[in-house]
Amino acid sequence: MGGFLSASSRRTVLAAAAATVLLGRRAWAQASDPLVSWNDGAAKQAILDFVARVSRESGPDFVKPAERIAVFDNDGTLWAEQPVYFQVQFAFDRIKALAPQHADWKEKQPFKAVLEGDARALAATGEKGLLEIMAVTHAGMTTEDFAKSVADWLATARHPRFNRPYSELIYQPMLELRAYLHANAFKTFIVSGGGVEFMRVFAERVYGVPPEQVVGSSGVVKFQMGADGKPTLIKEAKVEFIDDGPGKPVGINRFIGRRPILAFGNSDGDHQMLQYTAAGPGARFMGLVHHTDAEREYAYDRQSHIGKLDKALDEAIARKWTVVDMKKDWRTVFPAPR
Amino acid sequence: MGGFLSASSRRTVLAAAAATVLLGRRAWAQASDPLVSWNDGAAKQAILDFVARVSRESGPDFVKPAERIAVFDNDGTLWAEQPVYFQVQFAFDRIKALAPQHADWKEKQPFKAVLEGDARALAATGEKGLLEIMAVTHAGMTTEDFAKSVADWLATARHPRFNRPYSELIYQPMLELRAYLHANAFKTFIVSGGGVEFMRVFAERVYGVPPEQVVGSSGVVKFQMGADGKPTLIKEAKVEFIDDGPGKPVGINRFIGRRPILAFGNSDGDHQMLQYTAAGPGARFMGLVHHTDAEREYAYDRQSHIGKLDKALDEAIARKWTVVDMKKDWRTVFPAPR
């Protein structure tokens, strides 16, 4: 004892031993590795390097904390999106829940197709059919009543393959990434093609993202003063803004008002958001989740109807953006069931 | 010495003396009174009481920090709005700056009227004239170029009566109120009829409000990919959203996604925002700045064209909302010149 290690090395070893005992092994591993669910590799290293570069106050790539804005797509980037977008599944389930009050739906499209689970007949109703479904499930009610219908659905519905609540089919590595960014003074936003009022119901509880940091598509909302003198906000069956594709940089400009330095997506719907992020000055991080894991989740990209990843993948490869290979790069996909 | 004061009293007195010496008298007064520019009275007391109630963890009116959302109108509430809205003055000054590149404006309305300072001729061009002025000063350029034109104007233009930069004609008592709210874990937003891209240029520097906490009116913005592969956002001459009157609760719902517990305005354009805030559960604070001080600022309310305060004043009186009498309640109006 003594002399073999320097005094400072002894202190380090003792501190590590004490931390292991006090925190437990798993917690200690987490404390020392903020991205434990990421396997070592180029993607993980690129994240660690980028955050270190923009945080180093004396370095050439330092970014003031107020400007460390990070944006994340939701469907396919923070939670799963197969076999159908979860919000569309919500709409279908809602049609079924409302059907007893609408006897005519049994014989009326597109409702008949939804009630009978007839995908071909539903597809035949086209965009008009989808808008009708959205109108009865997402409009004609107060913002509060809509939020309640989403909360009720999340509390009871289960994913057909994983038999888990939809809000548990979130990506553990992305939770860790966002926590790591927060620990380094980043402010993170969701920027999604999904409905903003839909996402806000669970974003705070599930992701820790407050409502004011959720950007999404929206329908028109009208202020209405009730006869009782109580004002309400009514959701109307009219599209106001589609936060997808070229709409994403527009939504970022409108809601956030500054260009992100980090953006993460998974599909061509995120392409312009990544281009817009890449075009700013200084250090930048552009990331894509590539769904390559049919066993633990799903494998899809260029040919997929949902979450098609084609042009954005080409540009990511050409410009050396970070492409996360789900199968190789993620040790864990979903959090362990509670 | 000794025995006259208890040990703890002696420590308090010594600490106060030391603080006075170290901080200077004014700073010490500020440390002990977060609202030094407010005279004692019902308005100041109502603010202090409200913040204490929602912050007391064991009390019946406790509000979780994440839900302590406070919204402030801008024109007439955080900065002055007379003799014309500052953003309109910006547009007029911009017309003058652009005139050398537009020889035809000398003979063409509404530009001729602006260049000649002919208010009557300008008024005669009506809403169409105003939209034309907005189109050439607020559209047909990138969001960055617009922000630069605003920054240039703020750096050089001076208010005709006070001969100070417009960004110095902000209300010192409201700066203190917002700082006091922040110290008590509130998150504050600007919710204004003014243009969101206009306000974001100075809101962070002048008020300490980051761009993502500014809600305002907006024009359509389009994503455009340049031939050089560089994406830009172009402002178009098309109104997208008017964040005024019934639009304010809609804007709050869209951008913030939760109902505020405190709202401050100064005109009928803030009426619905105050009603919406008042209609939520639990403790609420609704405030109006009443411009009663012709000597230090301006005196106007029910008959004013700009910042008309009529119906909202009636409801504030009837429902015992807080009406700030600028002349009586504010010790200071504007910050001392730097």
Short mmCIF file of N, CA and C in Angstrom, two decimals, chain A residues 131-185:
data_model
loop_
_atom_site.label_atom_id
_atom_site.label_comp_id
_atom_site.label_asym_id
_atom_site.label_seq_id
_atom_site.Cartn_x
_atom_site.Cartn_y
_atom_site.Cartn_z
N LEU A 131 -59.85 13.03 -44.07
CA LEU A 131 -60.25 14.32 -43.51
C LEU A 131 -61.57 14.20 -42.74
N GLU A 132 -62.48 13.34 -43.24
CA GLU A 132 -63.74 13.13 -42.52
C GLU A 132 -63.50 12.48 -41.17
N ILE A 133 -62.56 11.53 -41.15
CA ILE A 133 -62.22 10.85 -39.90
C ILE A 133 -61.59 11.84 -38.92
N MET A 134 -60.69 12.68 -39.45
CA MET A 134 -60.06 13.68 -38.59
C MET A 134 -61.10 14.67 -38.07
N ALA A 135 -62.05 15.04 -38.93
CA ALA A 135 -63.05 16.03 -38.54
C ALA A 135 -63.86 15.55 -37.32
N VAL A 136 -64.28 14.29 -37.33
CA VAL A 136 -65.13 13.84 -36.21
C VAL A 136 -64.32 13.47 -34.97
N THR A 137 -63.01 13.18 -35.14
CA THR A 137 -62.22 12.78 -33.97
C THR A 137 -61.36 13.91 -33.42
N HIS A 138 -61.11 14.93 -34.22
CA HIS A 138 -60.19 16.00 -33.82
C HIS A 138 -60.84 17.38 -33.83
N ALA A 139 -62.13 17.49 -34.12
CA ALA A 139 -62.75 18.82 -34.21
C ALA A 139 -64.17 18.79 -33.66
N GLY A 140 -64.77 19.98 -33.60
CA GLY A 140 -66.14 20.08 -33.09
C GLY A 140 -66.22 19.91 -31.59
N MET A 141 -65.12 20.22 -30.90
CA MET A 141 -65.11 20.09 -29.44
C MET A 141 -64.12 21.11 -28.87
N THR A 142 -64.15 21.28 -27.55
CA THR A 142 -63.20 22.21 -26.95
C THR A 142 -61.82 21.55 -26.92
N THR A 143 -60.80 22.39 -26.79
CA THR A 143 -59.43 21.87 -26.70
C THR A 143 -59.30 20.95 -25.49
N GLU A 144 -60.00 21.28 -24.40
CA GLU A 144 -59.94 20.43 -23.20
C GLU A 144 -60.55 19.05 -23.43
N ASP A 145 -61.72 19.02 -24.09
CA ASP A 145 -62.37 17.73 -24.34
C ASP A 145 -61.51 16.86 -25.27
N PHE A 146 -60.87 17.51 -26.25
CA PHE A 146 -59.99 16.73 -27.13
C PHE A 146 -58.83 16.13 -26.33
N ALA A 147 -58.21 16.94 -25.48
CA ALA A 147 -57.07 16.46 -24.68
C ALA A 147 -57.51 15.28 -23.81
N LYS A 148 -58.71 15.36 -23.28
CA LYS A 148 -59.21 14.26 -22.43
C LYS A 148 -59.37 12.97 -23.25
N SER A 149 -59.87 13.10 -24.48
CA SER A 149 -60.07 11.90 -25.30
C SER A 149 -58.73 11.25 -25.63
N VAL A 150 -57.68 12.05 -25.80
CA VAL A 150 -56.34 11.50 -26.07
C VAL A 150 -55.80 10.82 -24.82
N ALA A 151 -55.96 11.46 -23.67
CA ALA A 151 -55.46 10.90 -22.41
C ALA A 151 -56.15 9.56 -22.12
N ASP A 152 -57.46 9.50 -22.35
CA ASP A 152 -58.21 8.25 -22.12
C ASP A 152 -57.68 7.13 -23.02
N TRP A 153 -57.44 7.48 -24.27
CA TRP A 153 -56.93 6.49 -25.23
C TRP A 153 -55.54 5.97 -24.81
N LEU A 154 -54.66 6.90 -24.44
CA LEU A 154 -53.30 6.50 -24.05
C LEU A 154 -53.34 5.59 -22.83
N ALA A 155 -54.33 5.80 -21.97
CA ALA A 155 -54.41 5.01 -20.73
C ALA A 155 -54.89 3.59 -20.98
N THR A 156 -55.55 3.37 -22.12
CA THR A 156 -56.18 2.05 -22.32
C THR A 156 -55.68 1.30 -23.57
N ALA A 157 -55.34 2.02 -24.64
CA ALA A 157 -54.99 1.35 -25.90
C ALA A 157 -53.63 0.65 -25.80
N ARG A 158 -53.49 -0.43 -26.56
CA ARG A 158 -52.21 -1.16 -26.59
C ARG A 158 -51.78 -1.45 -28.02
N HIS A 159 -50.49 -1.40 -28.23
CA HIS A 159 -49.94 -1.65 -29.55
C HIS A 159 -50.15 -3.12 -29.93
N PRO A 160 -50.63 -3.40 -31.17
CA PRO A 160 -50.99 -4.77 -31.55
C PRO A 160 -49.83 -5.76 -31.49
N ARG A 161 -48.63 -5.31 -31.80
CA ARG A 161 -47.51 -6.25 -31.79
C ARG A 161 -46.85 -6.36 -30.42
N PHE A 162 -46.61 -5.24 -29.79
CA PHE A 162 -45.84 -5.26 -28.54
C PHE A 162 -46.72 -5.39 -27.29
N ASN A 163 -48.03 -5.26 -27.48
CA ASN A 163 -48.98 -5.35 -26.37
C ASN A 163 -48.58 -4.45 -25.20
N ARG A 164 -48.16 -3.26 -25.54
CA ARG A 164 -47.80 -2.27 -24.51
C ARG A 164 -48.52 -0.97 -24.84
N PRO A 165 -48.75 -0.12 -23.83
CA PRO A 165 -49.33 1.20 -24.13
C PRO A 165 -48.43 1.92 -25.13
N TYR A 166 -49.04 2.69 -26.02
CA TYR A 166 -48.27 3.39 -27.05
C TYR A 166 -47.20 4.31 -26.45
N SER A 167 -47.51 4.89 -25.30
CA SER A 167 -46.56 5.83 -24.70
C SER A 167 -45.36 5.12 -24.09
N GLU A 168 -45.34 3.78 -24.11
CA GLU A 168 -44.14 3.06 -23.67
C GLU A 168 -43.26 2.67 -24.85
N LEU A 169 -43.75 2.91 -26.06
CA LEU A 169 -42.97 2.53 -27.25
C LEU A 169 -42.12 3.71 -27.71
N ILE A 170 -41.41 4.26 -26.74
CA ILE A 170 -40.52 5.39 -26.98
C ILE A 170 -39.09 4.85 -26.94
N TYR A 171 -38.19 5.57 -27.58
CA TYR A 171 -36.84 5.06 -27.72
C TYR A 171 -35.96 5.49 -26.54
N GLN A 172 -35.54 4.51 -25.77
CA GLN A 172 -34.69 4.76 -24.60
C GLN A 172 -33.42 5.55 -24.97
N PRO A 173 -32.74 5.21 -26.07
CA PRO A 173 -31.51 5.97 -26.40
C PRO A 173 -31.80 7.46 -26.64
N MET A 174 -32.99 7.77 -27.17
CA MET A 174 -33.30 9.18 -27.44
C MET A 174 -33.65 9.90 -26.15
N LEU A 175 -34.25 9.19 -25.18
CA LEU A 175 -34.48 9.80 -23.86
C LEU A 175 -33.14 10.19 -23.25
N GLU A 176 -32.17 9.27 -23.36
CA GLU A 176 -30.85 9.56 -22.80
C GLU A 176 -30.16 10.70 -23.53
N LEU A 177 -30.32 10.72 -24.85
CA LEU A 177 -29.71 11.81 -25.62
C LEU A 177 -30.28 13.16 -25.19
N ARG A 178 -31.61 13.23 -25.05
CA ARG A 178 -32.21 14.50 -24.66
C ARG A 178 -31.78 14.90 -23.25
N ALA A 179 -31.71 13.92 -22.33
CA ALA A 179 -31.26 14.23 -20.96
C ALA A 179 -29.81 14.73 -20.97
N TYR A 180 -29.01 14.13 -21.82
CA TYR A 180 -27.61 14.52 -21.94
C TYR A 180 -27.50 15.96 -22.48
N LEU A 181 -28.34 16.27 -23.45
CA LEU A 181 -28.35 17.64 -23.99
C LEU A 181 -28.80 18.64 -22.91
N HIS A 182 -29.82 18.28 -22.16
CA HIS A 182 -30.28 19.18 -21.09
C HIS A 182 -29.17 19.41 -20.06
N ALA A 183 -28.45 18.33 -19.73
CA ALA A 183 -27.36 18.46 -18.76
C ALA A 183 -26.27 19.39 -19.29
N ASN A 184 -26.26 19.60 -20.60
CA ASN A 184 -25.29 20.50 -21.22
C ASN A 184 -25.95 21.79 -21.72
N ALA A 185 -27.01 22.19 -21.03
CA ALA A 185 -27.65 23.50 -21.23
C ALA A 185 -28.36 23.67 -22.56
#
